[in-house]
Tab-separated table of C-alpha atoms in Angstrom:
chain	number	residue	atom	x	y	z
W	81	MET	CA	43.334	83.388	40.804
W	82	ARG	CA	45.768	85.618	42.647
W	83	PHE	CA	48.231	85.283	39.768
W	84	ILE	CA	45.544	86.127	37.245
W	85	SER	CA	44.338	89.065	39.346
W	86	ARG	CA	47.878	90.365	39.727
W	87	HIS	CA	48.463	89.921	36.013
W	88	LEU	CA	45.293	91.816	35.158
W	89	SER	CA	46.208	94.629	37.550
W	90	THR	CA	49.599	94.934	35.939
W	91	ALA	CA	48.032	94.922	32.501
W	92	LEU	CA	45.767	97.767	33.532
W	93	ILE	CA	48.359	99.843	35.395
W	94	VAL	CA	51.181	99.680	32.843
W	95	PRO	CA	49.254	101.510	30.079
W	96	VAL	CA	48.303	104.206	32.587
W	97	ILE	CA	51.940	104.654	33.609
W	98	LEU	CA	53.102	104.695	30.005
W	99	SER	CA	50.420	107.241	29.153
W	100	ALA	CA	51.500	109.456	32.063
W	101	VAL	CA	55.144	109.194	31.003
W	102	SER	CA	54.179	110.074	27.440
W	103	CYS	CA	52.160	113.100	28.596
W	104	ASN	CA	55.001	114.238	30.822
W	105	LYS	CA	57.454	113.882	27.950
W	106	LYS	CA	55.194	115.933	25.692
W	107	ALA	CA	54.856	118.588	28.391
W	108	ILE	CA	58.638	118.797	28.761
W	109	GLU	CA	59.086	118.974	25.002
W	110	GLY	CA	56.401	121.656	24.849
W	111	LYS	CA	58.162	123.733	27.499
W	112	ARG	CA	61.467	123.352	25.700
W	113	ALA	CA	59.894	124.432	22.424
W	114	GLU	CA	58.285	127.413	24.148
W	115	ALA	CA	61.582	128.392	25.778
W	116	ALA	CA	63.368	128.113	22.429
W	117	ALA	CA	60.683	130.226	20.756
W	118	ASN	CA	60.987	132.857	23.493
W	119	GLU	CA	64.750	132.964	23.033
W	120	VAL	CA	64.313	133.498	19.298
W	121	ALA	CA	61.708	136.206	19.934
W	122	ALA	CA	63.988	137.970	22.428
W	123	ALA	CA	66.867	137.776	19.958
W	124	ASN	CA	64.675	139.227	17.202
W	125	GLN	CA	63.597	142.068	19.465
W	126	LEU	CA	67.194	142.815	20.407
W	127	THR	CA	68.191	142.747	16.739
W	128	PHE	CA	65.403	145.197	15.953
W	129	ARG	CA	66.562	147.574	18.685
W	130	ASN	CA	70.194	147.324	17.589
W	131	ASP	CA	69.293	147.945	13.945
W	132	ALA	CA	67.164	150.960	14.872
W	133	ARG	CA	69.945	152.311	17.066
W	134	GLN	CA	72.468	151.860	14.277
W	135	LEU	CA	70.306	153.924	11.932
W	136	TYR	CA	70.134	156.598	14.613
W	137	ASN	CA	73.875	156.565	15.333
W	138	ASN	CA	74.608	156.841	11.613
W	139	ARG	CA	72.099	159.684	11.266
W	140	ASP	CA	70.324	157.661	8.621
W	141	PHE	CA	67.159	159.691	8.964
W	142	ALA	CA	65.627	158.271	5.792
W	143	GLY	CA	66.102	154.784	7.203
W	144	LEU	CA	64.530	155.792	10.514
W	145	GLU	CA	61.557	157.337	8.740
W	146	ALA	CA	61.015	154.223	6.623
W	147	LEU	CA	61.284	151.860	9.590
W	148	ALA	CA	58.876	153.874	11.733
W	149	LYS	CA	56.388	154.114	8.869
W	150	LYS	CA	56.481	150.357	8.353
W	151	ILE	CA	55.967	149.306	11.971
W	152	ARG	CA	53.362	152.007	12.584
W	153	GLU	CA	51.286	150.984	9.574
W	154	ASN	CA	51.594	147.279	10.415
W	155	LYS	CA	50.953	147.911	14.119
W	156	SER	CA	53.877	145.577	14.733
W	157	ARG	CA	54.274	143.869	18.088
W	158	PHE	CA	56.776	141.496	19.567
W	159	VAL	CA	55.826	138.129	21.035
W	160	ASP	CA	55.577	139.576	24.555
W	161	GLY	CA	53.015	142.108	23.343
W	162	GLN	CA	55.387	145.068	23.314
W	163	TRP	CA	54.685	147.518	20.508
W	164	ALA	CA	57.599	147.780	18.088
W	165	ILE	CA	57.114	151.550	17.854
W	166	GLU	CA	57.892	151.794	21.598
W	167	ASP	CA	61.174	149.955	21.125
W	168	PHE	CA	61.898	152.088	18.077
W	169	TYR	CA	61.875	155.264	20.154
W	170	SER	CA	63.462	153.836	23.299
W	171	SER	CA	66.347	152.414	21.255
W	172	GLN	CA	67.499	156.021	20.788
W	173	ASP	CA	67.773	156.731	24.519
W	174	CYS	CA	70.871	158.247	26.031
W	175	ARG	CA	72.172	156.377	29.084
W	176	LYS	CA	71.932	158.121	32.447
W	177	ASP	CA	75.665	157.808	33.049
W	178	GLU	CA	76.616	159.475	29.758
W	179	PRO	CA	78.611	162.737	30.069
W	180	GLU	CA	76.898	166.025	29.270
W	181	SER	CA	78.738	166.193	25.945
W	182	MET	CA	76.975	162.998	24.849
W	183	TRP	CA	73.568	164.384	25.820
W	184	GLN	CA	74.323	167.466	23.749
W	185	LEU	CA	75.313	165.241	20.836
W	186	HIS	CA	71.971	163.440	21.049
W	187	ASP	CA	70.195	166.777	21.123
W	188	GLN	CA	71.995	167.825	17.949
W	189	ILE	CA	71.140	164.556	16.199
W	190	HIS	CA	67.450	165.135	16.890
W	191	ARG	CA	67.619	168.738	15.709
W	192	ASP	CA	69.383	167.641	12.517
W	193	TRP	CA	66.682	165.015	11.980
W	194	LEU	CA	63.965	167.643	12.357
W	195	LYS	CA	65.815	169.994	10.051
W	196	LYS	CA	65.835	167.364	7.312
W	197	TYR	CA	62.258	166.201	7.968
W	198	PRO	CA	60.459	169.227	9.476
W	199	ASP	CA	56.995	167.738	8.911
W	200	SER	CA	57.808	164.279	10.251
W	201	ILE	CA	55.715	163.115	13.191
W	202	THR	CA	58.398	160.513	13.893
W	203	ALA	CA	61.191	163.072	14.157
W	204	ARG	CA	59.070	165.285	16.394
W	205	VAL	CA	57.999	162.560	18.795
W	206	ALA	CA	61.585	161.300	18.957
W	207	HIS	CA	62.819	164.804	19.771
W	208	ALA	CA	60.113	165.330	22.391
W	209	ASN	CA	60.989	162.002	24.004
W	210	PHE	CA	64.627	163.015	24.148
W	211	LEU	CA	63.800	166.394	25.694
W	212	ILE	CA	61.650	164.691	28.329
W	213	THR	CA	64.467	162.319	29.231
W	214	TYR	CA	66.923	165.223	29.179
W	215	ALA	CA	64.639	167.140	31.540
W	216	TRP	CA	64.500	164.314	34.071
W	217	HIS	CA	68.254	163.916	33.705
W	218	ALA	CA	68.673	167.540	34.812
W	219	ARG	CA	66.281	167.058	37.717
W	220	SER	CA	68.006	163.790	38.746
W	221	ASP	CA	66.501	161.081	40.952
W	222	ARG	CA	66.898	163.128	44.108
W	223	ARG	CA	64.074	164.265	46.324
W	224	GLY	CA	62.561	167.569	45.291
W	225	SER	CA	64.179	169.400	48.196
W	226	GLN	CA	67.602	168.147	47.110
W	227	VAL	CA	67.353	169.229	43.461
W	228	THR	CA	69.407	172.332	42.663
W	229	GLN	CA	67.774	175.471	41.286
W	230	VAL	CA	69.663	174.967	38.035
W	231	GLY	CA	68.305	171.437	37.881
W	232	TRP	CA	64.729	172.649	38.355
W	233	ASP	CA	65.151	175.406	35.765
W	234	LEU	CA	66.489	172.998	33.134
W	235	PHE	CA	63.787	170.475	34.008
W	236	ARG	CA	61.007	173.000	33.410
W	237	GLU	CA	62.668	174.480	30.327
W	238	ARG	CA	63.134	171.125	28.591
W	239	LEU	CA	59.653	169.859	29.457
W	240	ALA	CA	58.179	173.092	28.103
W	241	GLU	CA	60.108	172.673	24.861
W	242	ALA	CA	58.992	169.045	24.581
W	243	ARG	CA	55.376	170.118	24.986
W	244	THR	CA	55.781	172.808	22.340
W	245	VAL	CA	57.224	170.245	19.932
W	246	LEU	CA	54.220	167.972	20.465
W	247	ASP	CA	51.652	170.784	20.374
W	248	LYS	CA	52.939	171.750	16.940
W	249	SER	CA	52.674	168.133	15.794
W	250	LYS	CA	48.967	167.513	16.355
W	251	GLU	CA	47.972	168.385	12.811
W	252	LEU	CA	50.586	166.126	11.242
W	253	LYS	CA	49.632	162.839	9.626
W	254	PRO	CA	49.807	160.032	10.411
W	255	VAL	CA	49.142	160.380	14.125
W	256	CYS	CA	51.717	158.593	16.247
W	257	PRO	CA	50.194	156.894	19.316
W	258	MET	CA	53.443	157.381	21.218
W	259	MET	CA	52.845	161.123	21.126
W	260	TYR	CA	50.214	160.744	23.832
W	261	SER	CA	52.471	158.584	25.944
W	262	SER	CA	54.990	161.432	25.814
W	263	TYR	CA	52.284	163.934	26.719
W	264	GLN	CA	51.441	161.887	29.813
W	265	THR	CA	55.019	162.109	31.051
W	266	ILE	CA	55.028	165.856	30.438
W	267	ALA	CA	51.723	166.189	32.302
W	268	LEU	CA	53.254	164.386	35.262
W	269	GLY	CA	56.332	166.601	35.288
W	270	GLN	CA	54.413	169.849	34.833
W	271	GLY	CA	51.639	168.917	37.233
W	272	TRP	CA	48.740	169.454	34.863
W	273	PRO	CA	45.328	170.090	36.448
W	274	ARG	CA	42.942	167.133	36.348
W	275	ALA	CA	40.662	168.691	33.725
W	276	GLU	CA	43.537	169.206	31.299
W	277	TYR	CA	44.820	165.687	31.862
W	278	ASP	CA	41.338	164.212	31.329
W	279	ALA	CA	41.020	166.155	28.072
W	280	LEU	CA	44.324	164.669	26.904
W	281	PHE	CA	43.158	161.165	27.796
W	282	LYS	CA	39.887	161.698	25.930
W	283	GLU	CA	41.769	162.936	22.878
W	284	ALA	CA	44.033	159.880	22.933
W	285	LYS	CA	41.057	157.512	23.293
W	286	SER	CA	39.368	159.074	20.271
W	287	LEU	CA	42.177	157.728	18.083
W	288	GLU	CA	41.379	154.082	18.839
């Protein structure tokens, strides 16, 4: 009886163990597949950013306009949920450690883009984004008391120009959602009163 009982116990336990091993194997395979998919997605996102940057570096403004139009109309996102239009604009950023001559070159690229496409919402938002970044570059990451007067003057001047660029873009079609993200950064830098900021938020929400 003991032999039979032991045999029955083994017969019952083995399938359970095999089932657990099978489930564990599937879980591992699932994680590997997910990791592989994430790697592909990250590579695709990097490729997108590099391609967009190449268009920008080459001053291929027609290519930039076409790409922005496509991803804006399709409301394209990457696997992690990031909007492609965000990466489109950020791919044009100038690095913090770039010399002043490089910042001036970027400024000229944006002005040339606007000159060729004066009614482009994409060119205007891109220019405003650059001016905002350029403003914070002038201010630096220092505490307010440590920022030079020249730094403060350039900060205010560039933020004001960025706001003017966006203010003149409100009637353009199609509306670019990133315009309001840029406005928020300007509001922070200029210290907008609460009522004005709330009005901006309400305006942005009305586009949803």
